[in-house]
Short mmCIF file of C-alpha atoms and ligand atoms in Angstrom, two decimals:
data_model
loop_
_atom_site.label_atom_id
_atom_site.label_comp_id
_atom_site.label_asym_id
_atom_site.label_seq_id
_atom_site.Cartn_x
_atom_site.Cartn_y
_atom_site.Cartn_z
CA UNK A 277 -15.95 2.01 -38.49
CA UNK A 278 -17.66 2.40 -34.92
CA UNK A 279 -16.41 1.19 -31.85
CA UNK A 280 -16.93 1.56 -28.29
CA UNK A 281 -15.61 4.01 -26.05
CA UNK A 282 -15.62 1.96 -22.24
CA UNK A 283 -15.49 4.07 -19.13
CA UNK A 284 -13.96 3.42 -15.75
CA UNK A 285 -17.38 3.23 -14.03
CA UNK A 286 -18.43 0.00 -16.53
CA UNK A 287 -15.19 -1.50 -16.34
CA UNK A 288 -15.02 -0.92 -12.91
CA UNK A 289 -18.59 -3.00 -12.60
CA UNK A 290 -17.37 -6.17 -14.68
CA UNK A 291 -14.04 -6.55 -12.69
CA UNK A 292 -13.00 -7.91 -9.43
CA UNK A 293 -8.99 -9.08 -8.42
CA UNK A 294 -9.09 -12.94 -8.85
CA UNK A 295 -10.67 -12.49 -11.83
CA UNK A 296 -7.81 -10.08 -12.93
CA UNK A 297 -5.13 -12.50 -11.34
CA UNK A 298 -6.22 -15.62 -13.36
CA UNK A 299 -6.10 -13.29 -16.65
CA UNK A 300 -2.90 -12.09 -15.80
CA UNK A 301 -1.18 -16.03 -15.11
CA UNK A 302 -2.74 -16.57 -17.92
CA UNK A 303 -0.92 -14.00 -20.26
CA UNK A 304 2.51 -14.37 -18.13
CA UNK A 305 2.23 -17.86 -18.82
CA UNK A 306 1.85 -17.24 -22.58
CA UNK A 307 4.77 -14.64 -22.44
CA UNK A 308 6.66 -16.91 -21.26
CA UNK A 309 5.78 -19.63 -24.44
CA UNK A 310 6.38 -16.49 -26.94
CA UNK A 311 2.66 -16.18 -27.62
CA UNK A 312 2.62 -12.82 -25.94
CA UNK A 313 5.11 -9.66 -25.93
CA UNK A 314 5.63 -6.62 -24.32
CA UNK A 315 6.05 -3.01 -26.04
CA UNK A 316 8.16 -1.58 -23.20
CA UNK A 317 7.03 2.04 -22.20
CA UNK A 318 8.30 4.62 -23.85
CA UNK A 319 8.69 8.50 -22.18
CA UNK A 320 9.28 12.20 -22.83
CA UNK A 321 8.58 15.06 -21.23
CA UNK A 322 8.57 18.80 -22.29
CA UNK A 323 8.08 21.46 -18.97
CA UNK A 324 6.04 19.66 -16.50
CA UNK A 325 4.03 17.31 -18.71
CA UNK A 326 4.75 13.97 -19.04
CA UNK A 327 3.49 11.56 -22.03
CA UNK A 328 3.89 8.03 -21.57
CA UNK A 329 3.29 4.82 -23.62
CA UNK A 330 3.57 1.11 -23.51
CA UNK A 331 1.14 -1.75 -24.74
CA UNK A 332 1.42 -5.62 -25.42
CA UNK A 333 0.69 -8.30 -28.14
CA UNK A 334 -1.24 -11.55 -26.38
CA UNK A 335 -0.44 -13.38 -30.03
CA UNK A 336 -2.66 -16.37 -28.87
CA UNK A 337 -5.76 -14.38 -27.65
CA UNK A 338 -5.73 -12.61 -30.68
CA UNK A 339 -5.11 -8.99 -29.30
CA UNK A 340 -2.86 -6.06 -29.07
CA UNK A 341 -2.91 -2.62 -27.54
CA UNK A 342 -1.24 0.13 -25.80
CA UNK A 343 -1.70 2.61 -23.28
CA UNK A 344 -1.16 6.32 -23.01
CA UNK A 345 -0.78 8.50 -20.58
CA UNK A 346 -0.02 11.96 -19.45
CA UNK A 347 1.40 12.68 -16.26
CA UNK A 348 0.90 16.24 -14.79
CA UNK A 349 1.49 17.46 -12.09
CA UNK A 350 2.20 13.67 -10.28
CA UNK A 351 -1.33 12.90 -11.38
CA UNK A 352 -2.11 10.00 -13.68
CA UNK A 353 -4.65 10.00 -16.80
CA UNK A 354 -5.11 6.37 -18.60
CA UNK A 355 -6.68 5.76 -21.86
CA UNK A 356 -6.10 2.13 -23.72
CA UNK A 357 -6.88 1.03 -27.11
CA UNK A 358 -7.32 -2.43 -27.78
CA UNK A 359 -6.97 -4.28 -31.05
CA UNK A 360 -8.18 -7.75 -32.61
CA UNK A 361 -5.54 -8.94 -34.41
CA UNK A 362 -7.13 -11.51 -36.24
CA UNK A 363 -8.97 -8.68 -38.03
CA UNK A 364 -6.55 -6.19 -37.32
CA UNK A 365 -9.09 -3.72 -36.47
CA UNK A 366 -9.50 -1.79 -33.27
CA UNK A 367 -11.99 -3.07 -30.67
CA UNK A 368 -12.57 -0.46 -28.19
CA UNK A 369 -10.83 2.79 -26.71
CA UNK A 370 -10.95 2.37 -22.59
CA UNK A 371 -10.59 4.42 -20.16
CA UNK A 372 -7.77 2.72 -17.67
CA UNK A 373 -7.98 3.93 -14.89
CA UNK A 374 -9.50 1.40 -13.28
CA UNK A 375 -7.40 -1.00 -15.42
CA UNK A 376 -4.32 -0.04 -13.86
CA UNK A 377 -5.54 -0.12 -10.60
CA UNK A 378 -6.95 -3.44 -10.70
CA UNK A 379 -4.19 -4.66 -12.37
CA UNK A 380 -1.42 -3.48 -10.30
CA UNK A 381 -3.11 -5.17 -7.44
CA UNK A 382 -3.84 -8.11 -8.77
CA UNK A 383 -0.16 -8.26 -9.98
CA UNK A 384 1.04 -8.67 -6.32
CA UNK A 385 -1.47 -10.86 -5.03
CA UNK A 386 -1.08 -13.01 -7.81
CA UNK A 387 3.49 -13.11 -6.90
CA UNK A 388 2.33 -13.27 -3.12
CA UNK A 389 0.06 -16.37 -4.09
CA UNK A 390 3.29 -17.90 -5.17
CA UNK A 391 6.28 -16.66 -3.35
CA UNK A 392 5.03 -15.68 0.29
CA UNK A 393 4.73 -18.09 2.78
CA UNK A 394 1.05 -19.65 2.59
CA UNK A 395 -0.62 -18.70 6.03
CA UNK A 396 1.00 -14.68 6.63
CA UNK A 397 -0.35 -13.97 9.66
CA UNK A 398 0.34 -9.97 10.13
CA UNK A 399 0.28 -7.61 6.14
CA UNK A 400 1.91 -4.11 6.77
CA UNK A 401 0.91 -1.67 4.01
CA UNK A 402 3.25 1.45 3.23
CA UNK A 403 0.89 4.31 1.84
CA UNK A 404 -2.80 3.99 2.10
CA UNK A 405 -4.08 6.25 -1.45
CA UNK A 406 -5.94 4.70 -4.66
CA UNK A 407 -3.41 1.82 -5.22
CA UNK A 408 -2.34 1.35 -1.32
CA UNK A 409 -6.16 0.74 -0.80
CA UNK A 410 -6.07 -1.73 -3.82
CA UNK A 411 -3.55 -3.72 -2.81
CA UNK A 412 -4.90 -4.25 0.53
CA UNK A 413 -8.10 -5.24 -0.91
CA UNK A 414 -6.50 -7.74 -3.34
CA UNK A 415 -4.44 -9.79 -0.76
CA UNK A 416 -7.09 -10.02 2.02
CA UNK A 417 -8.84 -11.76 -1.11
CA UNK A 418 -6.06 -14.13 -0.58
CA UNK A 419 -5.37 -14.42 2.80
CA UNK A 420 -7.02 -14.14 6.24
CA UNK A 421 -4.38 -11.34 8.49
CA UNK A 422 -5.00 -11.30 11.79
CA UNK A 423 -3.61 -8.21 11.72
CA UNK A 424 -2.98 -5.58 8.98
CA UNK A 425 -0.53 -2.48 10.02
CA UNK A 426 -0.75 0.47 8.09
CA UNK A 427 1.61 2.98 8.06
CA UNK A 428 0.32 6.92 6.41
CA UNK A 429 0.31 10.32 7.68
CA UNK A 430 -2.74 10.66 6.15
CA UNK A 431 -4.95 8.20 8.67
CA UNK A 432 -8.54 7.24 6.76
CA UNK A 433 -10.05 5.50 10.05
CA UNK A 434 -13.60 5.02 8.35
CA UNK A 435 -11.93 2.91 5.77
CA UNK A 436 -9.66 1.13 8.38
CA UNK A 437 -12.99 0.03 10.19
CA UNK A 438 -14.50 -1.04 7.18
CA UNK A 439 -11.74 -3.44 6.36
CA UNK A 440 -11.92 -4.54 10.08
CA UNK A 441 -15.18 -5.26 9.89
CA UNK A 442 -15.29 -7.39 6.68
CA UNK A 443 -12.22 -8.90 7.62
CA UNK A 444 -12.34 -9.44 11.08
CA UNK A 445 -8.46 -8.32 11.29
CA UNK A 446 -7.01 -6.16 13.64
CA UNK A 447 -6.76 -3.01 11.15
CA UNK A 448 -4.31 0.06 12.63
CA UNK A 449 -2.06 2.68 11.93
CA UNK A 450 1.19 2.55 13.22
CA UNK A 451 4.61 3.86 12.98
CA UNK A 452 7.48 2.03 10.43
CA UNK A 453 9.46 -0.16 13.15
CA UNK A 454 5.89 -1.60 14.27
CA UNK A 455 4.35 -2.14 11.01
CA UNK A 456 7.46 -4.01 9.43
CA UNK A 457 8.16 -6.30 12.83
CA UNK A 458 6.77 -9.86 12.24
CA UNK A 459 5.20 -9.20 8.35
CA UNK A 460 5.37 -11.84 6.75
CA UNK A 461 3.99 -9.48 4.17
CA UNK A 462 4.85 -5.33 3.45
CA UNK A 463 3.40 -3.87 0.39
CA UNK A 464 5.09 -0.06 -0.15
CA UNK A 465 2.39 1.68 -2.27
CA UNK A 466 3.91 5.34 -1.28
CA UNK A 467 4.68 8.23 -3.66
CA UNK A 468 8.35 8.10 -2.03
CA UNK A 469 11.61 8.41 -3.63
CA UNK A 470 13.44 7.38 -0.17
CA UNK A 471 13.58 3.99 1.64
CA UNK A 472 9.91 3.96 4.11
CA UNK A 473 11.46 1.28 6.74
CA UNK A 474 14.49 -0.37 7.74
CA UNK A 475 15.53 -3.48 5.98
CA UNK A 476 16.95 -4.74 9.18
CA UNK A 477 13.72 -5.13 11.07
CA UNK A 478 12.09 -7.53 8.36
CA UNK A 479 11.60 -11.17 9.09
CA UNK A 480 12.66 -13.70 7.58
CA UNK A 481 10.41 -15.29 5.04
CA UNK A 482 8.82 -12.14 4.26
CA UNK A 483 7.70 -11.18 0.81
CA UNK A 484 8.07 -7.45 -0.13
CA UNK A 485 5.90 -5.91 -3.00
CA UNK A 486 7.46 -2.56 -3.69
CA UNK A 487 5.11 -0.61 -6.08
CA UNK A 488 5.16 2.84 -5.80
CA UNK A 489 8.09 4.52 -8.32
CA UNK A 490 8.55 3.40 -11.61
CA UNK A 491 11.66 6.20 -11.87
CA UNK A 492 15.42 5.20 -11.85
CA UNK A 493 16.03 8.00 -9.23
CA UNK A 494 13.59 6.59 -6.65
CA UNK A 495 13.62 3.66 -4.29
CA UNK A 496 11.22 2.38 -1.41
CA UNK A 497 13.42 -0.13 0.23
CA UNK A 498 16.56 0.30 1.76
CA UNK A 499 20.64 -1.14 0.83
CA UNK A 500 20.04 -3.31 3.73
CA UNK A 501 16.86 -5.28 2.71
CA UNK A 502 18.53 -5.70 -1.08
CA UNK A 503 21.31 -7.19 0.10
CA UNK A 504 19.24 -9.82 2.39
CA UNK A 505 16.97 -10.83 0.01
CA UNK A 506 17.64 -13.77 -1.35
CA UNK A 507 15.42 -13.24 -4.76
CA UNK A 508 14.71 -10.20 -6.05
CA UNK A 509 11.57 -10.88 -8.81
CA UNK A 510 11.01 -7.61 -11.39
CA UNK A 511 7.85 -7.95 -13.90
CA UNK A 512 10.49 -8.20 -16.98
CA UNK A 513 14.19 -7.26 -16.96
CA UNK A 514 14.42 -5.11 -20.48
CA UNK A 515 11.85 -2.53 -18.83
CA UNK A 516 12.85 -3.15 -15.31
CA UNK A 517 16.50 -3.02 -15.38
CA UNK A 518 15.99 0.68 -17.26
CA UNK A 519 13.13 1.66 -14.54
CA UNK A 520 13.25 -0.17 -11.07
CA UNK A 521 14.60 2.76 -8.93
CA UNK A 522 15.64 0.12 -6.43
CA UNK A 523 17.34 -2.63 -8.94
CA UNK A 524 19.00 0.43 -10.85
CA UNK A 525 20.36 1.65 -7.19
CA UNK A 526 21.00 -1.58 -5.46
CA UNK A 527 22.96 -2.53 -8.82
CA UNK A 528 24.90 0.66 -9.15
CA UNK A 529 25.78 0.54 -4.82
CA UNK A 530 26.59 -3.37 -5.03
CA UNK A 531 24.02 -4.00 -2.58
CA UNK A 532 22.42 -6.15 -5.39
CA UNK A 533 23.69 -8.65 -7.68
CA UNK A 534 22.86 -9.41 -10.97
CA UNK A 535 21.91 -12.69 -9.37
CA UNK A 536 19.53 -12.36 -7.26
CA UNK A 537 17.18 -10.91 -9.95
CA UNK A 538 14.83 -12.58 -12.24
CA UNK A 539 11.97 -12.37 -13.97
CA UNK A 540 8.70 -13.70 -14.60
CA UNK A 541 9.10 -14.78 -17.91
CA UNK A 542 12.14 -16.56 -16.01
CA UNK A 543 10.00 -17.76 -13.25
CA UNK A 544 6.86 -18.82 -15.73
CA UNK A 545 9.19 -20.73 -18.11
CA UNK A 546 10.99 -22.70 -15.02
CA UNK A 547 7.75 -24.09 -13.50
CA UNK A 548 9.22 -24.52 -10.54
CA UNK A 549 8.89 -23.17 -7.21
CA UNK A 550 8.89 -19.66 -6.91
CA UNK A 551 10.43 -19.82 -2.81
CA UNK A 552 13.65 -22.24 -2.09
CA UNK A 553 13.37 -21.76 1.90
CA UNK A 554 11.12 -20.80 4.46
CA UNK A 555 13.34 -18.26 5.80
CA UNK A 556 14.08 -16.44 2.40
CA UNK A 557 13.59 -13.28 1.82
CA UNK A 558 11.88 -12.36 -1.26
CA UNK A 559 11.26 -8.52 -2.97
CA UNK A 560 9.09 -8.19 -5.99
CA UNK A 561 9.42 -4.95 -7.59
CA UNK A 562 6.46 -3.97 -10.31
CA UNK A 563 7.07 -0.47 -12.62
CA UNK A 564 3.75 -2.03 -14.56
CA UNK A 565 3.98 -3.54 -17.77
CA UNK A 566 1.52 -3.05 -20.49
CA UNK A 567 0.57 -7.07 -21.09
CA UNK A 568 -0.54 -6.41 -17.26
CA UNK A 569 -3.02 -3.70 -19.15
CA UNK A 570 -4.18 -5.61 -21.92
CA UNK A 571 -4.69 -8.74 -20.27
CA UNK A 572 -7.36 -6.98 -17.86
CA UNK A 573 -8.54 -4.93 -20.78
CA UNK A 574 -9.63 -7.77 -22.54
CA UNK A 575 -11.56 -9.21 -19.43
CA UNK A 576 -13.11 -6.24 -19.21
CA UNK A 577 -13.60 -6.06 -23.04
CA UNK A 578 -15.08 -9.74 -23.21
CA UNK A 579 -17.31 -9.10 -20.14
CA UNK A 580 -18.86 -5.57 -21.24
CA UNK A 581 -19.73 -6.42 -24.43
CA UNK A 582 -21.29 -10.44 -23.91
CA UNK A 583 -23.60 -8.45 -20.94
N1 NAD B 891 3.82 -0.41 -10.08
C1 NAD B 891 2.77 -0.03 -10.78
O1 NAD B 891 2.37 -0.69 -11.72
C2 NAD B 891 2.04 1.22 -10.38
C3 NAD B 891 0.78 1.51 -10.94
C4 NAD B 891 0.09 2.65 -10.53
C5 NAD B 891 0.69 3.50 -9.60
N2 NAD B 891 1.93 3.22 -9.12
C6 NAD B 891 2.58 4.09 -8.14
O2 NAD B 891 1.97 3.90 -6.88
C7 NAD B 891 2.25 5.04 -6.05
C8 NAD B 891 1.02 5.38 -5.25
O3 NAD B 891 0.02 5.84 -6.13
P1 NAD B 891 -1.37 6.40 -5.54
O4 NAD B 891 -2.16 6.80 -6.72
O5 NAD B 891 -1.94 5.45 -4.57
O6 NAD B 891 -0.84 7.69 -4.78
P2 NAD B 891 -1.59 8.50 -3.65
O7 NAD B 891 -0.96 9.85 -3.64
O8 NAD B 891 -3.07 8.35 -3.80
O9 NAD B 891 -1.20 7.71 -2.32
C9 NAD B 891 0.10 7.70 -1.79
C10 NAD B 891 -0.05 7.59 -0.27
O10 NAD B 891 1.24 7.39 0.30
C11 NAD B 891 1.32 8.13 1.53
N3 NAD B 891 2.73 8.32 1.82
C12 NAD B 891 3.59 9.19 1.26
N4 NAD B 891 4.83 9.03 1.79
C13 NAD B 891 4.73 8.01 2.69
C14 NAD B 891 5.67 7.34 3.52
N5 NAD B 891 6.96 7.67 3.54
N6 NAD B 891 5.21 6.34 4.31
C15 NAD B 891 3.92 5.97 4.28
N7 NAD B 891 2.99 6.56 3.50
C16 NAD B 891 3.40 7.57 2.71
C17 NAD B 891 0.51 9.39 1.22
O11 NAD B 891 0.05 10.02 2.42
C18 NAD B 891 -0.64 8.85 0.37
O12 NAD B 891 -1.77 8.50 1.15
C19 NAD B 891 2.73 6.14 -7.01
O13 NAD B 891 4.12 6.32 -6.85
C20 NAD B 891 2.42 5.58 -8.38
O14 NAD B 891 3.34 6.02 -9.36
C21 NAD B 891 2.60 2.09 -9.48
#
């Protein structure tokens, strides 16, 4: 038996973030119906290595896989196998980097498609690295900023001027209290374990997509913004509940309700609107989940091999 081994660089080539965010409706939707499942990750750790997996069955596309990765030294490697089910016989082994990336970015322009307001005038971004960069590229994809505050001690101005000039946003690096003051977007992409701005300062109607911990022990927003939002959205509560620094805190501290928190097989299944008021404030919180990985695996699957 022979199968492909697909690397970053080709899967990188075949992919691009609206094509990732109509896969990905397209498998929450089915999770939703029960034709798709999540295998939540699993950890363990022995000195300072890290092995992680998780995966997903997409029972109606015909597929399963999983992803694996080691974690050393904060660094990220990502392999993914992916199975037909029909046959029950693997399909390809993928490299996923790229997967993740394009996933995880896709993930919150696809919730900001739904829940932020529809014309956000002013995105700040929290951390400006591999997945800070991604984000931002996924949501201008979305929606014209006039202006996009970024906030990183590590300033990358050539970049900045690039996005300015395909954008033609004002694109600047700025402290906390400036970047958060009249968002109607902030994306935290940082490798923080403490809160990166003050809850108080954030408008009303403002989505927040808080992506960068996927550690109980870790949070990105503050007590004060948990306890204004009024919806807090996780990926899906079994793995999010046990992860979500910021649910697991704001739950233990009472400055989040049980409430307040749902999920998108909640949100899929209601087919209702995703925002109640103008003037809510809404917090999605991603850890990843692995249908997110074999959703865009498959696109990228389906793609590389019918070129
Ligand atoms: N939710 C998901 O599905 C998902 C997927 C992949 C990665 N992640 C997480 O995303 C985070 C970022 O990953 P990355 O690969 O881009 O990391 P990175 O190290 O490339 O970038 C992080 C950036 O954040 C900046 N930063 C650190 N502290 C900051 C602060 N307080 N305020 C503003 N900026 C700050 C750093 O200077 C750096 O540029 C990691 O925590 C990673 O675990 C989440």
């Amino acid at each position: 038996m022979t199968y492909p081994l697909l690397n970053d660089q080709a899967i990188n080539s075949v992919l691009d973030f609206p094509s990732v965010m109509h896969v990905l409706d397209e498998a929450l939707a089915d999770l939703s119906q029960g034709q798709a499942s999540i295998h939540a990750r699993q950890r363990s750790a022995c000195t300072d290595v890290k092995l992680s997996t998780m995966g997903a069955i997409w029972a109606s596309r015909h597929v399963a896989g999983t992803k694996i990765y080691p974690t050393v030294g904060g660094q990220f490697s990502f392999l993914m196998t992916l199975f037909d089910t029909r046959q029950n016989k693997p399909l390809a082994v993928m490299a996923a980097n790229e997967l993740t990336r394009y996933r995880t970015a896709a993930m919150t322009a696809l919730i900001a498609r739904k829940a932020a307001l529809p014309l956000p005038r002013k995105l700040a971004l929290f951390g400006c690295g591999l997945q800070g960069k991604s984000q931002l590229e996924a949501l201008i994809g979305q929606f014209k900023f006039e202006e996009i505050a970024i906030v990183d001690p590590n300033v990358d101005q050539g970049w900045c001027n690039m996005i300015a000039d395909k954008t033609g946003s004002h694109v600047h690096y700025c402290d906390s209290n400036g970047a958060v003051h009249d968002a109607e977007i902030i994306v935290t992409a940082t490798r923080s374990k403490q809160a990166v701005f003050d809850g108080n300062l954030v408008k009303p109607g403002a989505l927040i997509s808080a992506i960068g911990t996927s550690a109980p022990d870790g949070s990105e927003l503050d007590d004060v913004l948990l306890q204004r939002a009024r919806k807090v959205i996780v990926e899906w509560k079994p793995q999010s509940l046990l992860e979500a620094g910021e649910v697991v805190h704001g739950l233990r501290n009472g400055s989040l309700t049980p409430d307040k928190i749902t999920d998108l097989t909640e949100l899929y299944a209601a087919n209702a609107s995703w925002r109640d008021a103008a003037e809510d404030i809404i917090v999605f919180k991603t850890v990843g989940i692995g249908l997110a990985d074999l959703a865009t695996a498959l696109l990228a699957y389906q793609r590389i091999t019918s070129s």
